Tab-separated table of C-alpha atoms in Angstrom:
chain	number	residue	atom	x	y	z
A	1	UNK	CA	-83.365	42.702	107.920
A	2	UNK	CA	-81.224	40.501	110.170
A	3	UNK	CA	-80.488	41.563	113.732
A	4	UNK	CA	-76.944	41.738	115.089
A	5	UNK	CA	-77.993	42.729	118.603
A	6	UNK	CA	-79.685	39.852	120.513
A	7	UNK	CA	-81.629	42.426	122.533
A	8	UNK	CA	-83.360	43.575	119.341
A	9	UNK	CA	-84.996	40.175	118.900
A	10	UNK	CA	-86.023	40.161	122.568
A	11	UNK	CA	-87.809	43.478	122.182
A	12	UNK	CA	-89.426	42.413	118.921
A	13	UNK	CA	-90.679	39.255	120.644
A	14	UNK	CA	-92.179	41.404	123.395
A	15	UNK	CA	-93.889	43.480	120.719
A	16	UNK	CA	-95.396	40.409	119.093
A	17	UNK	CA	-96.492	38.903	122.395
A	18	UNK	CA	-97.860	41.948	124.203
A	19	UNK	CA	-98.021	45.229	122.285
A	20	UNK	CA	-100.830	46.543	120.083
A	21	UNK	CA	-99.245	49.263	117.949
A	22	UNK	CA	-100.981	52.400	116.625
A	23	UNK	CA	-101.388	52.887	112.871
A	24	UNK	CA	-99.631	49.633	111.920
A	25	UNK	CA	-100.425	46.662	109.692
A	26	UNK	CA	-100.436	43.923	112.328
A	27	UNK	CA	-99.698	41.130	109.865
A	28	UNK	CA	-96.634	42.913	108.504
A	29	UNK	CA	-95.532	43.926	111.985
A	30	UNK	CA	-95.710	40.375	113.276
A	31	UNK	CA	-93.731	39.076	110.297
A	32	UNK	CA	-90.825	41.513	110.459
A	33	UNK	CA	-90.998	43.098	113.913
A	34	UNK	CA	-90.767	46.798	114.736
A	35	UNK	CA	-87.685	48.945	114.392
A	36	UNK	CA	-86.550	49.531	117.977
A	37	UNK	CA	-85.509	53.135	118.693
A	38	UNK	CA	-83.272	53.346	121.753
A	39	UNK	CA	-81.855	56.875	121.986
A	40	UNK	CA	-81.878	60.316	120.427
A	41	UNK	CA	-79.913	63.538	120.361
A	42	UNK	CA	-80.385	66.744	118.367
A	43	UNK	CA	-82.067	65.751	115.098
A	44	UNK	CA	-80.876	62.148	115.184
A	45	UNK	CA	-82.205	58.822	116.430
A	46	UNK	CA	-80.393	55.521	116.983
A	47	UNK	CA	-81.998	52.098	116.758
A	48	UNK	CA	-81.084	48.998	118.725
A	49	UNK	CA	-78.816	47.876	115.898
A	50	UNK	CA	-76.738	51.042	116.202
A	51	UNK	CA	-77.990	52.721	113.025
A	52	UNK	CA	-78.004	56.536	113.107
A	53	UNK	CA	-81.126	58.044	111.557
A	54	UNK	CA	-81.879	61.682	110.689
A	55	UNK	CA	-85.391	62.330	111.962
A	56	UNK	CA	-87.004	64.245	109.132
A	57	UNK	CA	-90.391	64.124	110.885
A	58	UNK	CA	-89.458	65.491	114.340
A	59	UNK	CA	-91.054	62.404	115.871
A	60	UNK	CA	-94.665	63.002	114.862
A	61	UNK	CA	-94.236	66.664	113.879
A	62	UNK	CA	-93.563	67.535	117.519
A	63	UNK	CA	-89.892	67.631	118.584
A	64	UNK	CA	-89.463	71.328	117.861
A	65	UNK	CA	-86.302	72.046	119.854
A	66	UNK	CA	-84.625	68.715	119.109
A	67	UNK	CA	-83.848	65.727	121.283
A	68	UNK	CA	-81.702	65.749	124.398
A	69	UNK	CA	-82.477	69.193	125.869
A	70	UNK	CA	-81.479	68.820	129.500
A	71	UNK	CA	-83.473	71.934	130.466
A	72	UNK	CA	-86.740	70.096	129.870
A	73	UNK	CA	-85.532	67.132	131.910
A	74	UNK	CA	-84.666	69.452	134.780
A	75	UNK	CA	-88.022	71.257	134.553
A	76	UNK	CA	-89.867	67.936	134.784
A	77	UNK	CA	-87.676	66.678	137.624
A	78	UNK	CA	-88.063	69.838	139.702
A	79	UNK	CA	-91.834	69.848	139.255
A	80	UNK	CA	-92.104	66.157	140.168
A	81	UNK	CA	-90.386	66.923	143.471
A	82	UNK	CA	-92.579	69.972	144.173
A	83	UNK	CA	-96.004	68.786	142.988
A	84	UNK	CA	-95.985	65.657	140.818
A	85	UNK	CA	-99.712	65.692	140.186
A	86	UNK	CA	-102.961	67.347	141.037
A	87	UNK	CA	-106.105	67.841	138.995
A	88	UNK	CA	-107.849	71.021	137.889
A	89	UNK	CA	-111.385	69.803	138.591
A	90	UNK	CA	-113.875	71.399	140.985
A	91	UNK	CA	-112.531	74.940	141.177
A	92	UNK	CA	-108.922	73.936	141.853
A	93	UNK	CA	-105.734	75.048	140.116
A	94	UNK	CA	-101.953	74.951	140.488
A	95	UNK	CA	-99.209	77.429	139.491
A	96	UNK	CA	-97.664	75.561	136.510
A	97	UNK	CA	-100.958	75.355	134.600
A	98	UNK	CA	-101.830	78.972	135.337
A	99	UNK	CA	-98.392	80.247	134.349
A	100	UNK	CA	-98.481	78.214	131.136
A	101	UNK	CA	-101.961	79.496	130.254
A	102	UNK	CA	-100.619	83.042	130.579
A	103	UNK	CA	-97.522	82.241	128.491
A	104	UNK	CA	-99.667	80.740	125.723
A	105	UNK	CA	-102.097	83.675	125.777
A	106	UNK	CA	-99.140	86.047	125.383
A	107	UNK	CA	-98.193	84.258	122.147
A	108	UNK	CA	-101.684	83.705	120.756
A	109	UNK	CA	-103.446	86.037	118.318
A	110	UNK	CA	-104.919	89.156	119.872
A	111	UNK	CA	-108.129	88.552	121.769
A	112	UNK	CA	-107.391	84.898	122.565
A	113	UNK	CA	-106.613	84.904	126.275
A	114	UNK	CA	-107.919	81.626	127.699
A	115	UNK	CA	-106.720	78.024	127.462
A	116	UNK	CA	-108.467	74.734	128.236
A	117	UNK	CA	-105.792	72.052	128.763
A	118	UNK	CA	-105.971	68.477	127.487
A	119	UNK	CA	-103.600	65.539	127.169
A	120	UNK	CA	-103.300	65.644	123.371
A	121	UNK	CA	-104.473	67.259	120.166
A	122	UNK	CA	-107.108	64.558	119.751
A	123	UNK	CA	-108.528	65.402	123.164
A	124	UNK	CA	-108.298	69.054	122.204
A	125	UNK	CA	-110.543	68.521	119.196
A	126	UNK	CA	-112.997	66.490	121.267
A	127	UNK	CA	-113.064	69.509	123.569
A	128	UNK	CA	-113.702	71.771	120.573
A	129	UNK	CA	-116.802	69.777	119.676
A	130	UNK	CA	-118.109	70.025	123.241
A	131	UNK	CA	-117.239	73.707	123.584
A	132	UNK	CA	-118.801	74.965	120.375
A	133	UNK	CA	-122.053	73.070	120.924
A	134	UNK	CA	-122.190	74.277	124.534
A	135	UNK	CA	-121.554	77.830	123.335
A	136	UNK	CA	-124.449	77.818	120.885
A	137	UNK	CA	-126.789	76.216	123.413
A	138	UNK	CA	-125.992	79.009	125.866
A	139	UNK	CA	-126.699	81.517	123.060
A	140	UNK	CA	-130.185	80.048	122.754
A	141	UNK	CA	-129.391	78.236	119.491
A	142	UNK	CA	-129.024	74.560	120.484
A	143	UNK	CA	-129.836	73.479	116.926
A	144	UNK	CA	-126.463	74.854	115.760
A	145	UNK	CA	-124.573	71.568	116.149
A	146	UNK	CA	-123.125	70.630	112.755
A	147	UNK	CA	-119.389	71.050	112.326
A	148	UNK	CA	-117.951	71.350	108.817
A	149	UNK	CA	-114.523	69.854	108.216
A	150	UNK	CA	-112.485	68.869	105.156
A	151	UNK	CA	-111.829	65.618	103.354
A	152	UNK	CA	-108.330	64.352	104.188
A	153	UNK	CA	-107.969	66.739	107.099
A	154	UNK	CA	-106.605	65.142	110.255
A	155	UNK	CA	-107.964	66.073	113.678
A	156	UNK	CA	-106.988	63.075	115.781
A	157	UNK	CA	-107.979	59.455	116.288
A	158	UNK	CA	-110.427	59.623	119.183
A	159	UNK	CA	-114.046	59.074	118.146
A	160	UNK	CA	-114.821	62.791	117.819
A	161	UNK	CA	-111.351	63.656	116.501
A	162	UNK	CA	-111.437	60.965	113.816
A	163	UNK	CA	-114.958	62.025	112.876
A	164	UNK	CA	-113.914	65.653	112.533
A	165	UNK	CA	-111.031	64.519	110.367
A	166	UNK	CA	-111.820	63.441	106.838
A	167	UNK	CA	-109.683	60.303	106.523
A	168	UNK	CA	-111.652	57.567	104.706
A	169	UNK	CA	-109.490	54.777	106.122
A	170	UNK	CA	-110.341	55.885	109.650
A	171	UNK	CA	-114.040	56.325	108.902
A	172	UNK	CA	-114.235	52.756	107.605
A	173	UNK	CA	-113.436	51.469	111.085
A	174	UNK	CA	-115.811	52.156	113.951
A	175	UNK	CA	-118.863	53.476	112.068
A	176	UNK	CA	-117.546	57.018	111.685
A	177	UNK	CA	-118.128	59.891	111.397
A	178	UNK	CA	-120.553	60.383	114.257
A	179	UNK	CA	-123.681	62.422	113.472
A	180	UNK	CA	-123.409	66.171	113.105
A	181	UNK	CA	-120.117	66.291	111.207
A	182	UNK	CA	-119.892	66.890	107.447
A	183	UNK	CA	-116.966	67.325	105.079
A	184	UNK	CA	-116.036	69.475	102.091
A	185	UNK	CA	-113.268	69.260	99.489
A	186	UNK	CA	-109.644	69.868	100.437
A	187	UNK	CA	-107.518	72.528	98.684
A	188	UNK	CA	-105.165	69.913	97.153
A	189	UNK	CA	-104.450	71.323	93.707
A	190	UNK	CA	-101.751	68.839	92.643
A	191	UNK	CA	-103.992	65.811	93.042
A	192	UNK	CA	-107.443	67.293	92.471
A	193	UNK	CA	-107.050	70.568	90.583
A	194	UNK	CA	-107.474	69.039	87.134
A	195	UNK	CA	-107.230	71.672	84.416
A	196	UNK	CA	-107.809	74.595	86.777
A	197	UNK	CA	-104.935	76.889	87.698
A	198	UNK	CA	-103.945	76.788	91.373
A	199	UNK	CA	-105.616	80.163	91.956
A	200	UNK	CA	-108.840	79.046	90.278
A	201	UNK	CA	-108.840	75.828	92.266
A	202	UNK	CA	-108.221	77.687	95.531
A	203	UNK	CA	-111.329	79.824	94.960
A	204	UNK	CA	-113.371	76.749	93.975
A	205	UNK	CA	-112.306	74.824	97.086
A	206	UNK	CA	-113.120	77.786	99.345
A	207	UNK	CA	-116.541	78.156	97.742
A	208	UNK	CA	-117.364	74.618	98.841
A	209	UNK	CA	-117.575	75.939	102.397
A	210	UNK	CA	-120.343	78.363	101.481
A	211	UNK	CA	-122.118	75.699	99.457
A	212	UNK	CA	-122.105	73.358	102.456
A	213	UNK	CA	-123.316	76.077	104.838
A	214	UNK	CA	-126.236	76.753	102.518
A	215	UNK	CA	-126.933	73.044	102.081
A	216	UNK	CA	-126.964	72.306	105.818
A	217	UNK	CA	-128.499	75.653	106.760
A	218	UNK	CA	-126.703	78.412	108.634
A	219	UNK	CA	-129.048	77.899	111.597
A	220	UNK	CA	-127.695	74.364	111.956
A	221	UNK	CA	-123.958	74.988	111.520
A	222	UNK	CA	-121.878	75.492	114.657
A	223	UNK	CA	-118.350	75.760	113.265
A	224	UNK	CA	-115.845	75.162	110.492
A	225	UNK	CA	-112.626	73.413	111.534
A	226	UNK	CA	-109.457	73.311	109.427
A	227	UNK	CA	-105.693	73.080	109.703
A	228	UNK	CA	-103.920	76.149	108.251
A	229	UNK	CA	-101.817	73.561	106.370
A	230	UNK	CA	-103.070	69.980	106.255
A	231	UNK	CA	-100.275	67.966	107.824
A	232	UNK	CA	-101.022	64.251	107.896
A	233	UNK	CA	-103.074	64.653	104.719
A	234	UNK	CA	-99.817	65.227	102.832
A	235	UNK	CA	-98.628	68.752	103.710
A	236	UNK	CA	-101.403	70.321	101.653
A	237	UNK	CA	-100.492	73.981	101.299
A	238	UNK	CA	-103.569	75.753	99.931
A	239	UNK	CA	-103.318	78.008	96.875
A	240	UNK	CA	-102.835	81.687	97.671
A	241	UNK	CA	-106.481	82.392	96.871
A	242	UNK	CA	-107.889	79.861	99.328
A	243	UNK	CA	-107.715	81.421	102.788
A	244	UNK	CA	-108.698	84.957	101.687
A	245	UNK	CA	-111.819	83.491	100.063
A	246	UNK	CA	-112.598	81.331	103.116
A	247	UNK	CA	-112.350	84.436	105.313
A	248	UNK	CA	-114.833	86.201	103.028
A	249	UNK	CA	-117.252	83.291	103.409
A	250	UNK	CA	-116.871	83.109	107.188
A	251	UNK	CA	-117.548	86.844	107.479
A	252	UNK	CA	-120.963	86.340	105.876
A	253	UNK	CA	-122.241	83.710	108.299
A	254	UNK	CA	-122.764	83.363	112.030
A	255	UNK	CA	-120.553	80.329	112.666
A	256	UNK	CA	-117.347	79.791	114.618
A	257	UNK	CA	-113.987	79.107	113.005
A	258	UNK	CA	-111.624	76.594	114.593
A	259	UNK	CA	-107.979	76.481	113.503
A	260	UNK	CA	-106.343	73.135	114.266
A	261	UNK	CA	-102.818	74.323	115.100
A	262	UNK	CA	-101.586	70.983	116.462
A	263	UNK	CA	-98.949	70.751	113.706
A	264	UNK	CA	-98.586	74.371	112.570
A	265	UNK	CA	-98.417	75.873	116.065
A	266	UNK	CA	-95.304	76.953	117.960
A	267	UNK	CA	-93.080	77.928	115.090
A	268	UNK	CA	-93.368	75.377	112.316
A	269	UNK	CA	-94.450	77.977	109.740
A	270	UNK	CA	-91.842	80.511	110.908
A	271	UNK	CA	-94.557	82.250	112.914
A	272	UNK	CA	-95.848	81.259	116.316
A	273	UNK	CA	-99.030	79.945	114.713
A	274	UNK	CA	-100.196	79.126	111.212
A	275	UNK	CA	-103.081	81.497	111.889
A	276	UNK	CA	-100.537	84.308	112.193
A	277	UNK	CA	-99.024	83.414	108.824
A	278	UNK	CA	-102.425	83.408	107.078
A	279	UNK	CA	-104.013	86.159	109.257
A	280	UNK	CA	-106.941	83.902	110.124
A	281	UNK	CA	-108.228	85.264	113.493
A	282	UNK	CA	-109.940	82.019	114.599
A	283	UNK	CA	-112.412	81.708	117.456
A	284	UNK	CA	-110.730	78.593	118.825
A	285	UNK	CA	-107.291	77.050	118.223
A	286	UNK	CA	-106.337	73.459	119.012
A	287	UNK	CA	-102.742	73.042	120.209
A	288	UNK	CA	-100.396	70.182	121.172
A	289	UNK	CA	-97.138	68.697	119.770
A	290	UNK	CA	-94.723	71.662	119.679
A	291	UNK	CA	-96.140	72.963	122.971
A	292	UNK	CA	-93.836	70.575	124.871
A	293	UNK	CA	-91.665	69.509	121.909
A	294	UNK	CA	-93.165	66.064	122.460
A	295	UNK	CA	-91.132	65.472	125.628
A	296	UNK	CA	-94.333	64.858	127.572
A	297	UNK	CA	-97.971	64.641	126.406
A	298	UNK	CA	-99.986	67.849	126.468
A	299	UNK	CA	-102.591	69.627	124.367
A	300	UNK	CA	-105.211	72.291	124.681
A	301	UNK	CA	-107.654	74.721	123.122
A	302	UNK	CA	-107.054	78.475	123.010
A	303	UNK	CA	-110.393	80.314	123.071
A	304	UNK	CA	-111.329	83.813	121.938
A	305	UNK	CA	-112.573	86.187	124.628
A	306	UNK	CA	-116.032	86.607	123.086
A	307	UNK	CA	-116.608	82.859	123.286
A	308	UNK	CA	-115.303	82.700	126.856
A	309	UNK	CA	-117.661	85.500	127.888
A	310	UNK	CA	-120.604	83.349	126.842
A	311	UNK	CA	-119.216	80.173	128.433
A	312	UNK	CA	-118.650	82.053	131.701
A	313	UNK	CA	-122.375	82.701	131.986
A	314	UNK	CA	-123.301	79.035	131.676
A	315	UNK	CA	-122.539	77.454	135.035
A	316	UNK	CA	-120.745	74.094	134.943
A	317	UNK	CA	-118.951	72.975	131.801
A	318	UNK	CA	-119.161	69.224	132.354
A	319	UNK	CA	-116.000	68.260	130.535
A	320	UNK	CA	-112.369	67.606	131.409
A	321	UNK	CA	-109.611	65.029	131.760
A	322	UNK	CA	-107.686	63.563	134.683
A	323	UNK	CA	-104.503	64.954	133.179
A	324	UNK	CA	-105.796	68.342	132.007
A	325	UNK	CA	-103.006	70.814	132.742
A	326	UNK	CA	-100.828	68.163	134.403
A	327	UNK	CA	-98.267	70.105	136.488
A	328	UNK	CA	-95.225	68.255	135.114
A	329	UNK	CA	-96.388	68.721	131.528
A	330	UNK	CA	-97.105	72.384	132.232
A	331	UNK	CA	-93.623	72.889	133.687
A	332	UNK	CA	-92.068	71.282	130.611
A	333	UNK	CA	-94.274	73.392	128.341
A	334	UNK	CA	-93.200	76.582	130.103
A	335	UNK	CA	-89.522	75.742	129.715
A	336	UNK	CA	-90.006	74.696	126.092
A	337	UNK	CA	-91.693	78.014	125.262
A	338	UNK	CA	-88.900	79.856	127.058
A	339	UNK	CA	-86.303	78.102	124.904
A	340	UNK	CA	-88.236	78.807	121.702
A	341	UNK	CA	-88.461	82.475	122.675
A	342	UNK	CA	-85.085	83.161	124.290
A	343	UNK	CA	-83.083	81.277	121.662
A	344	UNK	CA	-85.060	83.038	118.894
A	345	UNK	CA	-85.827	79.678	117.305
A	346	UNK	CA	-89.060	80.805	115.625
A	347	UNK	CA	-87.333	83.906	114.267
A	348	UNK	CA	-84.481	81.764	112.958
A	349	UNK	CA	-86.917	79.421	111.235
A	350	UNK	CA	-88.456	82.363	109.410
A	351	UNK	CA	-85.200	84.101	108.505
A	352	UNK	CA	-82.691	81.279	108.025
A	353	UNK	CA	-83.679	77.646	108.405
A	354	UNK	CA	-86.925	77.595	106.426
A	355	UNK	CA	-85.667	79.564	103.402
A	356	UNK	CA	-82.643	77.259	103.185
A	357	UNK	CA	-84.719	74.089	103.585
A	358	UNK	CA	-87.213	75.193	100.933
A	359	UNK	CA	-84.438	76.159	98.512
A	360	UNK	CA	-82.665	72.819	98.915
A	361	UNK	CA	-85.873	70.788	98.680
A	362	UNK	CA	-86.831	72.415	95.391
A	363	UNK	CA	-83.578	71.198	93.867
A	364	UNK	CA	-85.243	67.760	93.832
A	365	UNK	CA	-87.659	68.980	91.143
A	366	UNK	CA	-85.191	67.859	88.475
A	367	UNK	CA	-85.585	64.230	89.549
A	368	UNK	CA	-87.529	62.077	87.037
A	369	UNK	CA	-89.787	60.757	89.808
A	370	UNK	CA	-90.728	64.157	91.266
A	371	UNK	CA	-93.810	65.980	89.987
A	372	UNK	CA	-93.963	68.760	92.562
A	373	UNK	CA	-92.050	69.989	95.578
A	374	UNK	CA	-93.949	72.284	97.905
A	375	UNK	CA	-93.298	73.580	101.362
A	376	UNK	CA	-93.671	76.375	103.861
A	377	UNK	CA	-91.625	76.961	106.968
A	378	UNK	CA	-90.334	73.636	108.243
A	379	UNK	CA	-92.860	71.600	106.280
A	380	UNK	CA	-92.253	69.973	102.914
A	381	UNK	CA	-93.816	67.545	100.443
A	382	UNK	CA	-92.426	65.690	97.426
A	383	UNK	CA	-94.954	64.271	94.963
A	384	UNK	CA	-93.920	61.003	93.304
A	385	UNK	CA	-95.265	60.670	89.758
A	386	UNK	CA	-95.014	58.556	86.642
A	387	UNK	CA	-95.570	61.512	84.303
A	388	UNK	CA	-94.710	65.075	85.306
A	389	UNK	CA	-96.887	66.735	82.655
A	390	UNK	CA	-100.106	64.894	83.524
A	391	UNK	CA	-99.352	64.490	87.254
A	392	UNK	CA	-100.219	60.800	86.880
A	393	UNK	CA	-99.042	58.266	89.458
A	394	UNK	CA	-97.467	54.813	89.470
A	395	UNK	CA	-100.914	53.389	90.221
A	396	UNK	CA	-100.964	50.316	92.414
A	397	UNK	CA	-97.176	50.210	92.751
A	398	UNK	CA	-96.910	51.682	96.248
A	399	UNK	CA	-94.187	54.142	95.270
A	400	UNK	CA	-94.473	56.058	98.534
A	401	UNK	CA	-94.060	52.979	100.722
A	402	UNK	CA	-91.129	51.786	98.601
A	403	UNK	CA	-89.454	55.158	99.064
A	404	UNK	CA	-90.183	55.188	102.791
A	405	UNK	CA	-88.460	51.838	103.236
A	406	UNK	CA	-85.402	53.023	101.305
A	407	UNK	CA	-85.341	56.049	103.613
A	408	UNK	CA	-85.356	53.860	106.715
A	409	UNK	CA	-82.622	51.675	105.254
A	410	UNK	CA	-80.448	54.711	104.472
A	411	UNK	CA	-80.668	56.661	107.688
A	412	UNK	CA	-83.586	59.033	107.045
A	413	UNK	CA	-87.130	59.207	108.355
A	414	UNK	CA	-89.376	60.643	105.661
A	415	UNK	CA	-93.081	59.819	105.859
A	416	UNK	CA	-95.231	58.518	103.012
A	417	UNK	CA	-98.828	59.682	102.530
A	418	UNK	CA	-99.881	57.658	99.513
A	419	UNK	CA	-97.300	58.649	96.885
A	420	UNK	CA	-96.421	61.893	98.644
A	421	UNK	CA	-93.243	62.002	100.732
A	422	UNK	CA	-93.417	64.524	103.544
A	423	UNK	CA	-90.976	66.049	106.022
A	424	UNK	CA	-91.197	68.215	109.123
A	425	UNK	CA	-87.772	68.188	110.783
A	426	UNK	CA	-86.984	69.697	114.180
A	427	UNK	CA	-86.979	73.493	114.025
A	428	UNK	CA	-83.342	73.530	115.176
A	429	UNK	CA	-81.987	71.563	112.195
A	430	UNK	CA	-78.767	73.120	110.876
A	431	UNK	CA	-77.845	73.929	107.268
A	432	UNK	CA	-75.434	70.982	107.226
A	433	UNK	CA	-78.155	68.657	108.497
A	434	UNK	CA	-80.564	70.003	105.864
A	435	UNK	CA	-77.907	69.208	103.246
A	436	UNK	CA	-77.717	65.672	104.630
A	437	UNK	CA	-81.511	65.334	104.574
A	438	UNK	CA	-81.765	66.418	100.937
A	439	UNK	CA	-78.821	64.265	99.878
A	440	UNK	CA	-80.354	61.192	101.494
A	441	UNK	CA	-83.754	62.026	100.017
A	442	UNK	CA	-82.236	62.169	96.518
A	443	UNK	CA	-80.507	58.812	97.045
A	444	UNK	CA	-83.798	57.254	98.136
A	445	UNK	CA	-85.612	58.740	95.145
A	446	UNK	CA	-82.959	57.193	92.877
A	447	UNK	CA	-83.433	53.803	94.530
A	448	UNK	CA	-87.216	54.092	94.305
A	449	UNK	CA	-87.072	54.958	90.612
A	450	UNK	CA	-84.846	51.945	90.004
A	451	UNK	CA	-87.221	49.688	91.974
A	452	UNK	CA	-90.147	50.935	89.881
A	453	UNK	CA	-88.303	50.002	86.711
A	454	UNK	CA	-86.746	53.352	85.827
């Protein structure tokens, strides 16, 4: 792609000379240079070449209230003037973090009234590992250290976060996972269900949790961690039988349950948390992304009272981050939650935006390249297939990456996970903007089909 703006080439040269990018093929990046995003407003981005792009991924699942909300800018500015920074170490606190902890507790499931703040979801899941092992040690069961996770779940890219996640490509780099973390099958019927019905597969996948508990030994298992809906794994929405069966299993064993709400939290499912939608009642919940709508980094862990009561008896918890509960981030988070609440954005997702998005997305099922469309709330996935009946793929053709490039070239950000195209637009997307998203998605599917040879 040729550049018309000389500044674009300047920035791309800076990238090549000085920047190490996350989750990028460095050879490809050096050859073509990054797309340079320069501004944003509402659900749209603009690059340095002046192209307008509908952001179907809300940044990285995080820009809940859309770009350009001046209220968040003002909240950050006012807090920077009052108290730009102080830490929460050594029995110290400040009003923004305390007020935000209360606001989060008011939204969280009943009985979850305490928050440990971090700088990101990855740090939140590192904190989960430390917290649950500390909890069991205080209970006189230090051998309960193993955490069960799921293949293709995503829990961050720090050492502990990437280990908790079940992404093979991440485990291949850096000798991961670290000891004490094991994985079970994901509830991904379309790709792995074979001849089972979705309901049968959901029960089978849930039973793998009990099998792993018995294999490892209940006395050694500290917790099970899972996203209500697997986001980065491809918007894996479990069959209806999955979570009820998992809850049955968890009720039989003395282990903690951690819901990773980094993507599902703060309205994306049409409820404040994915745990509300599935009635999960976790012991700990990891949060980030939608907490500040991505305007400033912040994450955390919401902890059930029974766990806190044990932790409170244990003296020092030797864990924390320089930017835990950063006052500017906390001020932005407070204002973001106020907007979500006062503008009834979560209610509107449930009643209006999500039903319309899901209806429009499913119209793509008639496309020759589409084997399944699934979605819940403001999450959606489109499976690209060679044969609808057998669910077989265009093996080795890179259909997803071809489609992603056509999306970029035609003013739409839609992410590819293998041959699954996924979306998670800002919660404030309008019906007209949803129409535009689906229209552009269909165009890109047509172009992808043509590129694959029809």
